[in-house]
mmCIF file of C-alpha atoms in Angstrom:
data_model
loop_
_atom_site.group_PDB
_atom_site.id
_atom_site.type_symbol
_atom_site.label_atom_id
_atom_site.label_comp_id
_atom_site.label_asym_id
_atom_site.label_seq_id
_atom_site.Cartn_x
_atom_site.Cartn_y
_atom_site.Cartn_z
ATOM 1 C CA MET A 1 190.619 -17.649 -93.286
ATOM 2 C CA GLU A 2 190.349 -18.086 -97.016
ATOM 3 C CA LYS A 3 191.797 -21.078 -98.849
ATOM 4 C CA LYS A 4 194.461 -18.959 -100.565
ATOM 5 C CA GLU A 5 195.782 -17.672 -97.247
ATOM 6 C CA ILE A 6 195.877 -21.200 -95.845
ATOM 7 C CA GLU A 7 197.805 -22.378 -98.906
ATOM 8 C CA LYS A 8 200.362 -19.608 -98.441
ATOM 9 C CA ILE A 9 200.940 -20.502 -94.780
ATOM 10 C CA VAL A 10 201.201 -24.218 -95.440
ATOM 11 C CA LYS A 11 203.459 -23.916 -98.493
ATOM 12 C CA LYS A 12 205.908 -21.730 -96.559
ATOM 13 C CA LYS A 13 206.191 -24.333 -93.799
ATOM 14 C CA ILE A 14 206.456 -27.264 -96.192
ATOM 15 C CA MET A 15 209.200 -25.527 -98.194
ATOM 16 C CA GLU A 16 211.199 -25.144 -94.969
ATOM 17 C CA ASP A 17 210.688 -28.682 -93.665
ATOM 18 C CA TYR A 18 210.288 -30.647 -96.900
ATOM 19 C CA PRO A 19 212.214 -28.807 -99.652
ATOM 20 C CA GLU A 20 211.711 -31.781 -102.008
ATOM 21 C CA PHE A 21 208.001 -30.828 -102.072
ATOM 22 C CA SER A 22 208.552 -27.170 -102.950
ATOM 23 C CA ASP A 23 207.350 -27.746 -106.526
ATOM 24 C CA VAL A 24 204.151 -29.501 -105.459
ATOM 25 C CA LYS A 25 200.757 -27.809 -105.506
ATOM 26 C CA PRO A 26 198.788 -29.116 -102.546
ATOM 27 C CA SER A 27 195.151 -30.090 -102.545
ATOM 28 C CA ILE A 28 193.470 -28.081 -99.815
ATOM 29 C CA SER A 29 190.008 -28.672 -98.452
ATOM 30 C CA GLU A 30 187.949 -27.617 -95.505
ATOM 31 C CA LYS A 31 186.718 -30.482 -93.346
ATOM 32 C CA ILE A 32 184.347 -30.866 -90.470
ATOM 33 C CA LEU A 33 185.786 -33.509 -88.191
ATOM 34 C CA GLU A 34 183.201 -35.497 -86.302
ATOM 35 C CA ILE A 35 183.321 -38.560 -84.101
ATOM 36 C CA SER A 36 180.248 -40.530 -83.132
ATOM 37 C CA GLU A 37 179.145 -40.428 -79.509
ATOM 38 C CA GLY A 38 179.471 -44.198 -79.334
ATOM 39 C CA GLU A 39 183.265 -43.984 -79.561
ATOM 40 C CA PHE A 40 183.402 -41.579 -76.620
ATOM 41 C CA LYS A 41 181.178 -43.905 -74.582
ATOM 42 C CA LYS A 42 183.671 -46.714 -75.100
ATOM 43 C CA VAL A 43 186.430 -44.744 -73.377
ATOM 44 C CA LYS A 44 184.112 -42.997 -70.906
ATOM 45 C CA MET A 45 184.842 -39.542 -72.272
ATOM 46 C CA LYS A 46 182.568 -36.588 -72.772
ATOM 47 C CA PRO A 47 181.936 -36.134 -76.519
ATOM 48 C CA VAL A 48 183.585 -33.164 -78.217
ATOM 49 C CA SER A 49 181.739 -31.047 -80.721
ATOM 50 C CA PRO A 50 182.666 -31.205 -84.426
ATOM 51 C CA LYS A 51 185.686 -29.112 -85.413
ATOM 52 C CA LYS A 52 186.284 -27.296 -88.660
ATOM 53 C CA VAL A 53 189.849 -27.544 -90.011
ATOM 54 C CA TRP A 54 191.749 -27.241 -93.262
ATOM 55 C CA ILE A 55 193.628 -30.279 -94.585
ATOM 56 C CA ALA A 56 196.459 -29.751 -97.073
ATOM 57 C CA VAL A 57 197.814 -32.791 -98.915
ATOM 58 C CA PHE A 58 201.105 -32.792 -100.847
ATOM 59 C CA LYS A 59 201.848 -35.786 -103.072
ATOM 60 C CA LYS A 60 204.959 -36.583 -105.052
ATOM 61 C CA VAL A 61 206.246 -39.710 -106.788
ATOM 62 C CA PHE A 62 209.748 -40.895 -105.892
ATOM 63 C CA GLN A 63 211.793 -43.802 -107.157
ATOM 64 C CA ARG A 64 213.312 -46.125 -104.614
ATOM 65 C CA ASP A 65 216.828 -47.530 -104.990
ATOM 66 C CA ASP A 66 215.462 -50.874 -106.204
ATOM 67 C CA GLY A 67 213.645 -49.136 -109.070
ATOM 68 C CA SER A 68 210.137 -49.404 -107.598
ATOM 69 C CA LYS A 69 208.081 -46.238 -107.310
ATOM 70 C CA MET A 70 206.208 -44.766 -104.397
ATOM 71 C CA VAL A 71 203.924 -41.828 -103.767
ATOM 72 C CA LYS A 72 205.114 -39.870 -100.759
ATOM 73 C CA ILE A 73 202.409 -37.891 -98.991
ATOM 74 C CA VAL A 74 202.765 -35.016 -96.563
ATOM 75 C CA ARG A 75 199.602 -33.853 -94.790
ATOM 76 C CA ALA A 76 199.099 -30.669 -92.814
ATOM 77 C CA THR A 77 196.147 -30.129 -90.498
ATOM 78 C CA VAL A 78 195.478 -26.422 -90.065
ATOM 79 C CA SER A 79 193.003 -24.626 -87.799
ATOM 80 C CA LYS A 80 190.383 -22.328 -89.308
ATOM 81 C CA ASP A 81 192.554 -19.445 -88.049
ATOM 82 C CA GLY A 82 195.575 -20.643 -90.007
ATOM 83 C CA GLU A 83 197.539 -22.298 -87.207
ATOM 84 C CA ILE A 84 199.357 -25.440 -88.322
ATOM 85 C CA ILE A 85 198.252 -28.053 -85.796
ATOM 86 C CA LYS A 86 200.048 -31.054 -87.179
ATOM 87 C CA ILE A 87 202.233 -32.187 -90.069
ATOM 88 C CA THR A 88 202.485 -35.855 -90.800
ATOM 89 C CA GLU A 89 203.975 -37.936 -93.590
ATOM 90 C CA SER A 90 203.339 -41.281 -95.187
ATOM 91 C CA HIS A 91 205.563 -44.186 -94.315
ATOM 92 C CA MET B 1 189.466 -67.385 -71.813
ATOM 93 C CA ASN B 2 191.250 -67.696 -75.135
ATOM 94 C CA TYR B 3 189.244 -68.576 -78.225
ATOM 95 C CA LEU B 4 190.367 -69.699 -81.666
ATOM 96 C CA ILE B 5 187.771 -68.503 -84.168
ATOM 97 C CA TRP B 6 187.620 -70.372 -87.424
ATOM 98 C CA ASP B 7 185.245 -70.605 -90.349
ATOM 99 C CA LYS B 8 185.333 -74.313 -91.152
ATOM 100 C CA LYS B 9 183.496 -73.970 -94.447
ATOM 101 C CA ARG B 10 185.961 -71.461 -95.854
ATOM 102 C CA PHE B 11 188.822 -73.464 -94.340
ATOM 103 C CA GLU B 12 187.728 -76.645 -96.084
ATOM 104 C CA LYS B 13 187.358 -74.792 -99.372
ATOM 105 C CA LYS B 14 190.968 -73.636 -99.145
ATOM 106 C CA PHE B 15 192.755 -76.529 -97.446
ATOM 107 C CA GLY B 16 190.398 -79.458 -98.100
ATOM 108 C CA LYS B 17 188.850 -82.028 -95.747
ATOM 109 C CA LYS B 18 192.268 -83.341 -94.799
ATOM 110 C CA GLY B 19 193.341 -79.816 -93.813
ATOM 111 C CA VAL B 20 190.285 -79.494 -91.568
ATOM 112 C CA GLU B 21 190.963 -82.865 -89.926
ATOM 113 C CA ILE B 22 194.609 -82.108 -89.158
ATOM 114 C CA THR B 23 193.731 -78.658 -87.863
ATOM 115 C CA ASP B 24 190.943 -80.082 -85.692
ATOM 116 C CA ALA B 25 193.441 -82.509 -84.160
ATOM 117 C CA LEU B 26 195.853 -79.655 -83.530
ATOM 118 C CA PHE B 27 193.106 -77.676 -81.826
ATOM 119 C CA ASP B 28 192.590 -80.600 -79.411
ATOM 120 C CA LYS B 29 196.249 -80.295 -78.522
ATOM 121 C CA VAL B 30 196.226 -76.557 -77.859
ATOM 122 C CA GLU B 31 192.922 -76.809 -75.968
ATOM 123 C CA GLU B 32 194.992 -78.328 -73.162
ATOM 124 C CA LYS B 33 196.875 -75.024 -73.060
ATOM 125 C CA GLY B 34 193.624 -73.093 -72.688
ATOM 126 C CA PHE B 35 192.800 -72.214 -76.297
ATOM 127 C CA ILE B 36 189.243 -73.173 -77.140
ATOM 128 C CA PRO B 37 188.278 -73.591 -80.803
ATOM 129 C CA VAL B 38 185.035 -71.992 -81.892
ATOM 130 C CA GLN B 39 183.515 -72.476 -85.326
ATOM 131 C CA CYS B 40 181.588 -69.570 -86.826
ATOM 132 C CA GLU B 41 180.765 -68.213 -90.263
ATOM 133 C CA SER B 42 183.064 -65.244 -90.694
ATOM 134 C CA GLU B 43 180.184 -62.897 -91.547
ATOM 135 C CA LYS B 44 178.592 -63.543 -88.149
ATOM 136 C CA ILE B 45 181.644 -63.434 -85.880
ATOM 137 C CA SER B 46 181.065 -60.114 -84.154
ATOM 138 C CA GLU B 47 177.450 -60.909 -83.271
ATOM 139 C CA PHE B 48 178.323 -64.468 -82.309
ATOM 140 C CA LEU B 49 181.021 -63.417 -79.835
ATOM 141 C CA LYS B 50 178.513 -61.305 -77.932
ATOM 142 C CA GLU B 51 176.724 -64.493 -76.877
ATOM 143 C CA PHE B 52 179.472 -65.709 -74.603
ATOM 144 C CA GLU B 53 182.326 -63.216 -74.360
ATOM 145 C CA ARG B 54 183.607 -61.908 -71.071
ATOM 146 C CA LEU B 55 185.830 -58.945 -70.365
ATOM 147 C CA GLY B 56 189.468 -59.860 -70.929
ATOM 148 C CA ASP B 57 188.849 -62.768 -73.298
ATOM 149 C CA HIS B 58 191.400 -63.113 -76.095
ATOM 150 C CA PHE B 59 190.037 -63.939 -79.555
ATOM 151 C CA ILE B 60 192.295 -65.308 -82.281
ATOM 152 C CA LEU B 61 191.082 -65.264 -85.893
ATOM 153 C CA ILE B 62 192.365 -68.262 -87.818
ATOM 154 C CA GLY B 63 193.700 -67.483 -91.276
ATOM 155 C CA GLY B 64 194.177 -64.645 -93.722
ATOM 156 C CA ASP B 65 191.710 -62.581 -95.714
ATOM 157 C CA ASP B 66 190.223 -65.504 -97.643
ATOM 158 C CA LEU B 67 189.476 -67.468 -94.450
ATOM 159 C CA ILE B 68 188.267 -64.582 -92.289
ATOM 160 C CA PRO B 69 188.035 -61.419 -94.427
ATOM 161 C CA PHE B 70 189.354 -58.115 -93.185
ATOM 162 C CA GLY B 71 186.833 -55.324 -92.877
ATOM 163 C CA LYS B 72 187.067 -53.141 -95.998
ATOM 164 C CA ILE B 73 186.396 -49.588 -94.878
ATOM 165 C CA LYS B 74 186.382 -46.564 -97.172
ATOM 166 C CA ASN B 75 189.692 -44.795 -96.673
ATOM 167 C CA PRO B 76 189.177 -41.517 -94.777
ATOM 168 C CA CYS B 77 192.442 -40.068 -96.184
ATOM 169 C CA ASP B 78 193.196 -38.696 -99.629
ATOM 170 C CA ASP B 79 196.044 -41.061 -100.510
ATOM 171 C CA GLY B 80 196.576 -44.086 -102.737
ATOM 172 C CA ASP B 81 194.406 -46.487 -100.746
ATOM 173 C CA LYS B 82 190.793 -46.976 -101.760
ATOM 174 C CA TYR B 83 190.010 -48.998 -98.631
ATOM 175 C CA VAL B 84 191.491 -49.536 -95.207
ATOM 176 C CA TYR B 85 191.732 -53.211 -94.276
ATOM 177 C CA THR B 86 190.913 -53.688 -90.625
ATOM 178 C CA ASP B 87 190.113 -56.229 -87.930
ATOM 179 C CA ASN B 88 188.191 -53.580 -85.999
ATOM 180 C CA ILE B 89 184.985 -55.070 -87.386
ATOM 181 C CA TYR B 90 185.701 -58.043 -85.118
ATOM 182 C CA SER B 91 187.155 -56.197 -82.129
ATOM 183 C CA SER B 92 184.232 -53.773 -81.999
ATOM 184 C CA SER B 93 180.775 -54.919 -81.007
ATOM 185 C CA ASP B 94 178.836 -52.212 -82.851
ATOM 186 C CA LYS B 95 178.940 -49.911 -85.872
ATOM 187 C CA ASP B 96 181.339 -47.452 -84.222
ATOM 188 C CA ILE B 97 184.431 -49.377 -85.190
ATOM 189 C CA LEU B 98 187.263 -46.952 -84.493
ATOM 190 C CA LEU B 99 187.766 -48.313 -81.001
ATOM 191 C CA PRO B 100 187.950 -51.952 -79.918
ATOM 192 C CA GLU B 101 185.886 -53.432 -77.118
ATOM 193 C CA ARG B 102 187.485 -56.829 -77.219
ATOM 194 C CA ILE B 103 190.970 -58.244 -77.701
ATOM 195 C CA VAL B 104 191.440 -59.662 -81.189
ATOM 196 C CA SER B 105 194.453 -60.940 -83.090
ATOM 197 C CA ARG B 106 194.874 -62.953 -86.258
ATOM 198 C CA LEU B 107 196.992 -65.939 -87.241
ATOM 199 C CA PRO B 108 197.591 -65.458 -90.971
ATOM 200 C CA ASP B 109 198.000 -68.577 -93.099
ATOM 201 C CA GLY B 110 200.358 -67.235 -95.773
ATOM 202 C CA ASP B 111 198.703 -69.722 -98.156
ATOM 203 C CA ASP B 112 200.559 -72.496 -96.331
ATOM 204 C CA ILE B 113 198.784 -74.764 -93.849
ATOM 205 C CA ASN B 114 202.077 -75.846 -92.274
ATOM 206 C CA PHE B 115 202.880 -72.218 -91.447
ATOM 207 C CA LEU B 116 199.436 -71.784 -89.872
ATOM 208 C CA HIS B 117 199.896 -74.981 -87.854
ATOM 209 C CA PHE B 118 203.284 -73.753 -86.673
ATOM 210 C CA LEU B 119 201.618 -70.587 -85.350
ATOM 211 C CA ILE B 120 198.849 -72.575 -83.644
ATOM 212 C CA GLU B 121 201.314 -74.994 -82.041
ATOM 213 C CA ASN B 122 203.333 -72.109 -80.633
ATOM 214 C CA LEU B 123 200.394 -70.455 -78.901
ATOM 215 C CA GLY B 124 200.653 -69.954 -75.177
ATOM 216 C CA SER B 125 204.317 -69.228 -74.629
ATOM 217 C CA ASP B 126 205.739 -66.141 -72.985
ATOM 218 C CA LEU B 127 208.657 -63.954 -73.893
ATOM 219 C CA LYS B 128 211.926 -63.716 -72.013
ATOM 220 C CA GLU B 129 213.419 -60.304 -71.512
ATOM 221 C CA LYS B 130 216.128 -59.657 -74.079
ATOM 222 C CA GLU B 131 217.705 -56.855 -76.040
ATOM 223 C CA PRO B 132 215.732 -54.248 -77.971
ATOM 224 C CA PHE B 133 216.371 -53.622 -81.640
ATOM 225 C CA GLY B 134 215.411 -50.446 -83.490
ATOM 226 C CA TYR B 135 215.700 -49.464 -87.140
ATOM 227 C CA THR B 136 214.572 -46.174 -88.651
ATOM 228 C CA ALA B 137 214.613 -44.182 -91.842
ATOM 229 C CA LYS B 138 217.068 -41.330 -91.392
ATOM 230 C CA VAL B 139 214.386 -38.666 -91.890
ATOM 231 C CA TRP B 140 212.471 -39.957 -88.852
ATOM 232 C CA THR B 141 215.418 -40.443 -86.498
ATOM 233 C CA LEU B 142 214.182 -37.940 -83.893
ATOM 234 C CA ALA B 143 210.638 -39.302 -83.882
ATOM 235 C CA SER B 144 211.883 -42.907 -83.755
ATOM 236 C CA LYS B 145 214.241 -42.304 -80.840
ATOM 237 C CA GLU B 146 211.279 -41.053 -78.828
ATOM 238 C CA VAL B 147 209.488 -44.375 -79.403
ATOM 239 C CA PHE B 148 212.614 -46.537 -79.076
ATOM 240 C CA ARG B 149 213.302 -45.081 -75.627
ATOM 241 C CA THR B 150 210.155 -46.862 -74.433
ATOM 242 C CA ILE B 151 211.910 -50.218 -74.805
ATOM 243 C CA ASN B 152 215.145 -48.861 -73.341
ATOM 244 C CA GLY B 153 216.666 -48.684 -76.783
ATOM 245 C CA LYS B 154 219.752 -46.557 -77.130
ATOM 246 C CA ASP B 155 221.505 -47.174 -80.429
ATOM 247 C CA ILE B 156 218.997 -47.248 -83.230
ATOM 248 C CA PHE B 157 220.037 -48.327 -86.729
ATOM 249 C CA ILE B 158 219.534 -45.588 -89.295
ATOM 250 C CA SER B 159 218.964 -45.996 -93.031
ATOM 251 C CA PRO B 160 220.877 -44.681 -94.863
ATOM 252 C CA PRO B 161 223.710 -45.439 -94.250
ATOM 253 C CA THR B 162 222.527 -48.834 -92.972
ATOM 254 C CA ASP B 163 220.802 -51.003 -95.571
ATOM 255 C CA TYR B 164 219.864 -54.640 -96.178
ATOM 256 C CA LYS B 165 223.484 -55.479 -96.991
ATOM 257 C CA THR B 166 224.832 -54.248 -93.654
ATOM 258 C CA ILE B 167 221.974 -54.736 -91.165
ATOM 259 C CA LYS B 168 222.182 -57.750 -88.879
ATOM 260 C CA LEU B 169 219.318 -59.044 -86.760
ATOM 261 C CA ASN B 170 220.215 -61.834 -84.384
ATOM 262 C CA SER B 171 218.759 -64.236 -81.849
ATOM 263 C CA ASN B 172 219.689 -62.077 -78.833
ATOM 264 C CA GLU B 173 217.101 -59.520 -79.814
ATOM 265 C CA ARG B 174 213.463 -59.762 -78.785
ATOM 266 C CA PHE B 175 211.845 -56.340 -79.015
ATOM 267 C CA PHE B 176 211.869 -55.201 -82.601
ATOM 268 C CA TYR B 177 210.891 -51.665 -83.514
ATOM 269 C CA PHE B 178 210.832 -50.482 -87.134
ATOM 270 C CA ASN B 179 210.101 -47.035 -88.516
ATOM 271 C CA LEU B 180 210.800 -47.589 -92.201
ATOM 272 C CA HIS B 181 208.912 -47.162 -95.459
ATOM 273 C CA GLY B 182 206.940 -50.105 -96.778
ATOM 274 C CA SER B 183 205.273 -51.202 -99.988
ATOM 275 C CA ASP B 184 202.303 -53.294 -101.086
ATOM 276 C CA GLU B 185 204.223 -54.416 -104.176
ATOM 277 C CA THR B 186 207.630 -55.459 -102.890
ATOM 278 C CA PRO B 187 208.448 -57.459 -99.735
ATOM 279 C CA PHE B 188 211.015 -54.889 -98.622
ATOM 280 C CA TRP B 189 211.134 -52.007 -96.179
ATOM 281 C CA TYR B 190 213.052 -48.868 -97.073
ATOM 282 C CA GLY B 191 215.071 -46.094 -95.478
ATOM 283 C CA GLN B 192 214.942 -42.457 -96.557
ATOM 284 C CA GLU B 193 217.186 -39.430 -96.707
ATOM 285 C CA GLY B 194 215.690 -36.619 -98.792
ATOM 286 C CA GLY B 195 214.723 -38.186 -102.117
ATOM 287 C CA VAL B 196 216.870 -41.305 -101.613
ATOM 288 C CA TYR B 197 215.129 -44.546 -100.580
ATOM 289 C CA PRO B 198 217.548 -47.459 -100.030
ATOM 290 C CA VAL B 199 216.325 -51.003 -99.424
ATOM 291 C CA ALA B 200 216.731 -51.311 -95.652
ATOM 292 C CA LEU B 201 215.336 -54.759 -94.929
ATOM 293 C CA LYS B 202 214.611 -57.917 -96.904
ATOM 294 C CA PRO B 203 213.020 -61.185 -95.754
ATOM 295 C CA GLU B 204 216.415 -62.912 -95.864
ATOM 296 C CA ASN B 205 217.688 -60.492 -93.207
ATOM 297 C CA LEU B 206 215.470 -62.299 -90.682
ATOM 298 C CA ASN B 207 217.061 -65.715 -90.965
ATOM 299 C CA GLU B 208 218.777 -65.626 -87.560
ATOM 300 C CA ILE B 209 215.988 -64.349 -85.355
ATOM 301 C CA GLU B 210 214.139 -66.875 -83.209
ATOM 302 C CA ASP B 211 211.582 -65.153 -81.065
ATOM 303 C CA GLY B 212 210.256 -61.781 -79.978
ATOM 304 C CA ILE B 213 207.595 -59.199 -80.646
ATOM 305 C CA VAL B 214 207.613 -56.732 -83.521
ATOM 306 C CA ALA B 215 206.004 -53.345 -83.987
ATOM 307 C CA SER B 216 206.394 -51.757 -87.402
ATOM 308 C CA GLU B 217 205.223 -48.372 -88.636
ATOM 309 C CA ALA B 218 205.881 -49.208 -92.285
ATOM 310 C CA CYS B 219 203.145 -48.525 -94.823
ATOM 311 C CA TYR B 220 201.650 -51.931 -95.654
ATOM 312 C CA GLY B 221 203.817 -53.496 -92.910
ATOM 313 C CA ALA B 222 200.932 -55.864 -92.119
ATOM 314 C CA TYR B 223 199.488 -56.110 -95.636
ATOM 315 C CA ILE B 224 199.141 -59.839 -96.299
ATOM 316 C CA ILE B 225 196.320 -60.215 -98.815
ATOM 317 C CA GLY B 226 197.466 -62.709 -101.456
ATOM 318 C CA LYS B 227 200.969 -62.820 -99.954
ATOM 319 C CA LYS B 228 203.078 -65.874 -99.212
ATOM 320 C CA ILE B 229 205.617 -66.035 -96.380
ATOM 321 C CA ASP B 230 208.561 -64.682 -98.368
ATOM 322 C CA GLU B 231 206.425 -61.941 -99.900
ATOM 323 C CA ALA B 232 205.615 -60.078 -96.690
ATOM 324 C CA LEU B 233 207.996 -59.264 -93.848
ATOM 325 C CA SER B 234 205.177 -59.613 -91.308
ATOM 326 C CA LEU B 235 204.661 -63.251 -92.335
ATOM 327 C CA LYS B 236 208.388 -63.883 -92.415
ATOM 328 C CA PHE B 237 208.765 -62.568 -88.864
ATOM 329 C CA LEU B 238 205.998 -64.894 -87.649
ATOM 330 C CA SER B 239 207.534 -67.840 -89.498
ATOM 331 C CA LYS B 240 210.772 -67.248 -87.591
ATOM 332 C CA GLY B 241 209.065 -67.568 -84.227
ATOM 333 C CA VAL B 242 208.036 -63.979 -83.509
ATOM 334 C CA LYS B 243 205.029 -64.247 -81.201
ATOM 335 C CA SER B 244 203.205 -60.999 -81.963
ATOM 336 C CA PHE B 245 203.412 -58.546 -84.818
ATOM 337 C CA VAL B 246 201.822 -55.093 -84.808
ATOM 338 C CA GLY B 247 201.624 -53.259 -88.124
ATOM 339 C CA SER B 248 199.550 -51.397 -90.668
ATOM 340 C CA THR B 249 197.580 -52.895 -93.551
ATOM 341 C CA THR B 250 197.722 -49.719 -95.635
ATOM 342 C CA ILE B 251 199.555 -46.378 -96.010
ATOM 343 C CA ALA B 252 200.478 -45.305 -92.477
ATOM 344 C CA TYR B 253 201.400 -41.876 -91.168
ATOM 345 C CA GLY B 254 203.750 -40.430 -88.595
ATOM 346 C CA PRO B 255 205.601 -37.250 -87.650
ATOM 347 C CA SER B 256 209.241 -36.478 -88.401
ATOM 348 C CA LYS B 257 209.897 -35.411 -84.821
ATOM 349 C CA PRO B 258 208.277 -35.709 -81.376
ATOM 350 C CA PRO B 259 205.636 -35.566 -80.024
ATOM 351 C CA SER B 260 204.566 -39.002 -81.140
ATOM 352 C CA THR B 261 201.352 -39.081 -83.165
ATOM 353 C CA GLU B 262 199.642 -41.590 -85.514
ATOM 354 C CA ALA B 263 201.720 -44.764 -86.034
ATOM 355 C CA ASP B 264 204.414 -43.603 -83.593
ATOM 356 C CA LEU B 265 201.889 -43.140 -80.814
ATOM 357 C CA ILE B 266 200.109 -46.477 -81.312
ATOM 358 C CA VAL B 267 203.434 -48.344 -81.279
ATOM 359 C CA LYS B 268 204.784 -46.396 -78.323
ATOM 360 C CA ILE B 269 201.762 -47.139 -76.133
ATOM 361 C CA PHE B 270 201.759 -50.776 -77.257
ATOM 362 C CA PHE B 271 205.358 -51.220 -76.079
ATOM 363 C CA GLU B 272 204.726 -49.338 -72.815
ATOM 364 C CA GLU B 273 201.810 -51.585 -71.908
ATOM 365 C CA PHE B 274 203.582 -54.774 -72.941
ATOM 366 C CA LEU B 275 206.623 -53.946 -70.865
ATOM 367 C CA ASN B 276 204.363 -53.279 -67.895
ATOM 368 C CA GLY B 277 203.286 -56.905 -67.959
ATOM 369 C CA LYS B 278 200.165 -56.850 -70.136
ATOM 370 C CA THR B 279 199.631 -59.481 -72.818
ATOM 371 C CA SER B 280 200.308 -58.325 -76.369
ATOM 372 C CA GLY B 281 196.551 -58.449 -77.012
ATOM 373 C CA GLU B 282 195.760 -56.294 -73.985
ATOM 374 C CA SER B 283 198.579 -53.926 -74.938
ATOM 375 C CA PHE B 284 197.235 -53.514 -78.445
ATOM 376 C CA TYR B 285 193.684 -52.972 -77.195
ATOM 377 C CA ILE B 286 194.845 -50.367 -74.671
ATOM 378 C CA ALA B 287 197.057 -48.684 -77.290
ATOM 379 C CA LYS B 288 194.043 -47.865 -79.468
ATOM 380 C CA ASN B 289 191.976 -46.576 -76.572
ATOM 381 C CA LYS B 290 194.807 -44.471 -75.161
ATOM 382 C CA PHE B 291 195.616 -43.169 -78.639
ATOM 383 C CA PHE B 292 192.043 -41.897 -78.948
ATOM 384 C CA LYS B 293 192.107 -40.235 -75.535
ATOM 385 C CA THR B 294 195.524 -38.671 -76.115
ATOM 386 C CA MET B 295 194.632 -37.168 -79.477
ATOM 387 C CA ILE B 296 191.301 -35.804 -78.230
ATOM 388 C CA LYS B 297 193.053 -34.299 -75.209
ATOM 389 C CA ASN B 298 195.918 -32.811 -77.233
ATOM 390 C CA GLN B 299 194.137 -31.508 -80.326
ATOM 391 C CA GLY B 300 190.409 -31.734 -79.555
ATOM 392 C CA PHE B 301 189.545 -33.924 -82.556
ATOM 393 C CA LEU B 302 190.611 -36.880 -84.639
ATOM 394 C CA ASP B 303 191.551 -35.940 -88.167
ATOM 395 C CA GLU B 304 191.488 -38.301 -91.117
ATOM 396 C CA ASP B 305 194.931 -39.792 -90.575
ATOM 397 C CA ASP B 306 194.168 -40.394 -86.878
ATOM 398 C CA LYS B 307 191.038 -42.312 -87.857
ATOM 399 C CA LYS B 308 192.950 -44.253 -90.466
ATOM 400 C CA THR B 309 195.602 -45.158 -87.885
ATOM 401 C CA LEU B 310 192.976 -46.621 -85.552
ATOM 402 C CA LEU B 311 191.542 -48.721 -88.360
ATOM 403 C CA GLN B 312 194.679 -49.900 -90.148
ATOM 404 C CA PHE B 313 196.762 -51.216 -87.257
ATOM 405 C CA VAL B 314 196.296 -54.922 -86.666
ATOM 406 C CA LEU B 315 197.766 -57.532 -84.360
ATOM 407 C CA TYR B 316 199.033 -60.838 -85.732
ATOM 408 C CA GLY B 317 200.197 -63.845 -83.746
ATOM 409 C CA ASP B 318 199.588 -64.885 -80.165
ATOM 410 C CA PRO B 319 197.720 -62.175 -78.226
ATOM 411 C CA THR B 320 198.265 -64.010 -74.921
ATOM 412 C CA THR B 321 202.043 -63.717 -74.913
ATOM 413 C CA ARG B 322 203.551 -61.552 -72.211
ATOM 414 C CA LEU B 323 206.889 -60.835 -70.602
ATOM 415 C CA LYS B 324 207.881 -63.876 -68.570
ATOM 416 C CA GLU B 325 209.501 -61.933 -65.756
ATOM 417 C CA GLY B 326 206.523 -59.612 -65.443
ATOM 418 C CA LYS B 327 207.465 -56.004 -65.178
ATOM 419 C CA TRP B 328 210.228 -54.636 -67.346
ATOM 420 C CA LYS B 329 213.277 -53.710 -65.336
ATOM 421 C CA LYS B 330 214.100 -50.110 -66.167
ATOM 422 C CA ARG B 331 217.742 -49.529 -66.890
ATOM 423 C CA LYS B 332 219.469 -46.870 -64.823
#
């Protein structure tokens, strides 16, 4: 899928689940996720081959009640076919 | 065996010759409880441990970042952190540092030698079974309840409406679970509902607690670089007698609802293992390994926030502490 299509899918989902981010333009990039074989050896697992995914990152600054500021981040991991695998947010 | 790893040269630079002498004397005292002091330059620790370590050994790093520096790893995530501070450089024996191969915890010094001595003196005591305590930001209530169930928690405090003015932590509680926002600038943790972020917890809220273990998912929940006791909740917890503290040195991630991933998953497995009778060090070690296996099984890869989670979570305090009565009695 093309980046624009991925953005459309992700923005729709984020607007539903995180309406406070509806005005945020995400940064979207394609990533190849790899893990070294050594890590798999440590847990006696068969290595998996690298996977290509899209990562969308939404950032917005909020003010806390004590006046301090924080950047809240919502990340979506999306398959190359446009399936949202995971949405996670900063604590 | 349990080993106390210290870098005497750095220690002397910070606390002086007198500080080294008093600490040496204290080490003699805790050696009777099975904690063996080992001197090593901090840059050589990982290699040095290979010379004598055995499976199941517990290693305790003495001091904060200026005594034994955290590993500074380039942050895999696109967020506000340039680096991820980690103790994986000590718990791993090679360059693949996502997963630990040895049990490592740290006794921070909070820039106060008396605080560090208090932590050393308290090494080697177990935890009696007591009540669980849970506190979550409102937006993560569903996700938090999934984790809190692990420690038989039922009524979790939610912020808002609960905040630092109304929350009460007391000496009956021993298993502390927090899923709140954190900060590297203020010593507070925060709740959240939409765009509202109330102050949920301040260091002074901990005055009545006496003991326990803590697992926090807060961003910077375990960030201690340049912090004194009252400037970081992790240090404050330890100063009140909490035996082990699990938390993140940097911006942490988690889902808003189950299934548990990232910080939620690490903390959940940690509690499960601890309640099954493992030491806090073993529980933390297993949590990282199981986290890796679970995420590979469920999604077929580790993405950037999964990798960051494995790096950023650290264990402070006594890694040898365990539940005194052994296995956790499940409530019916």
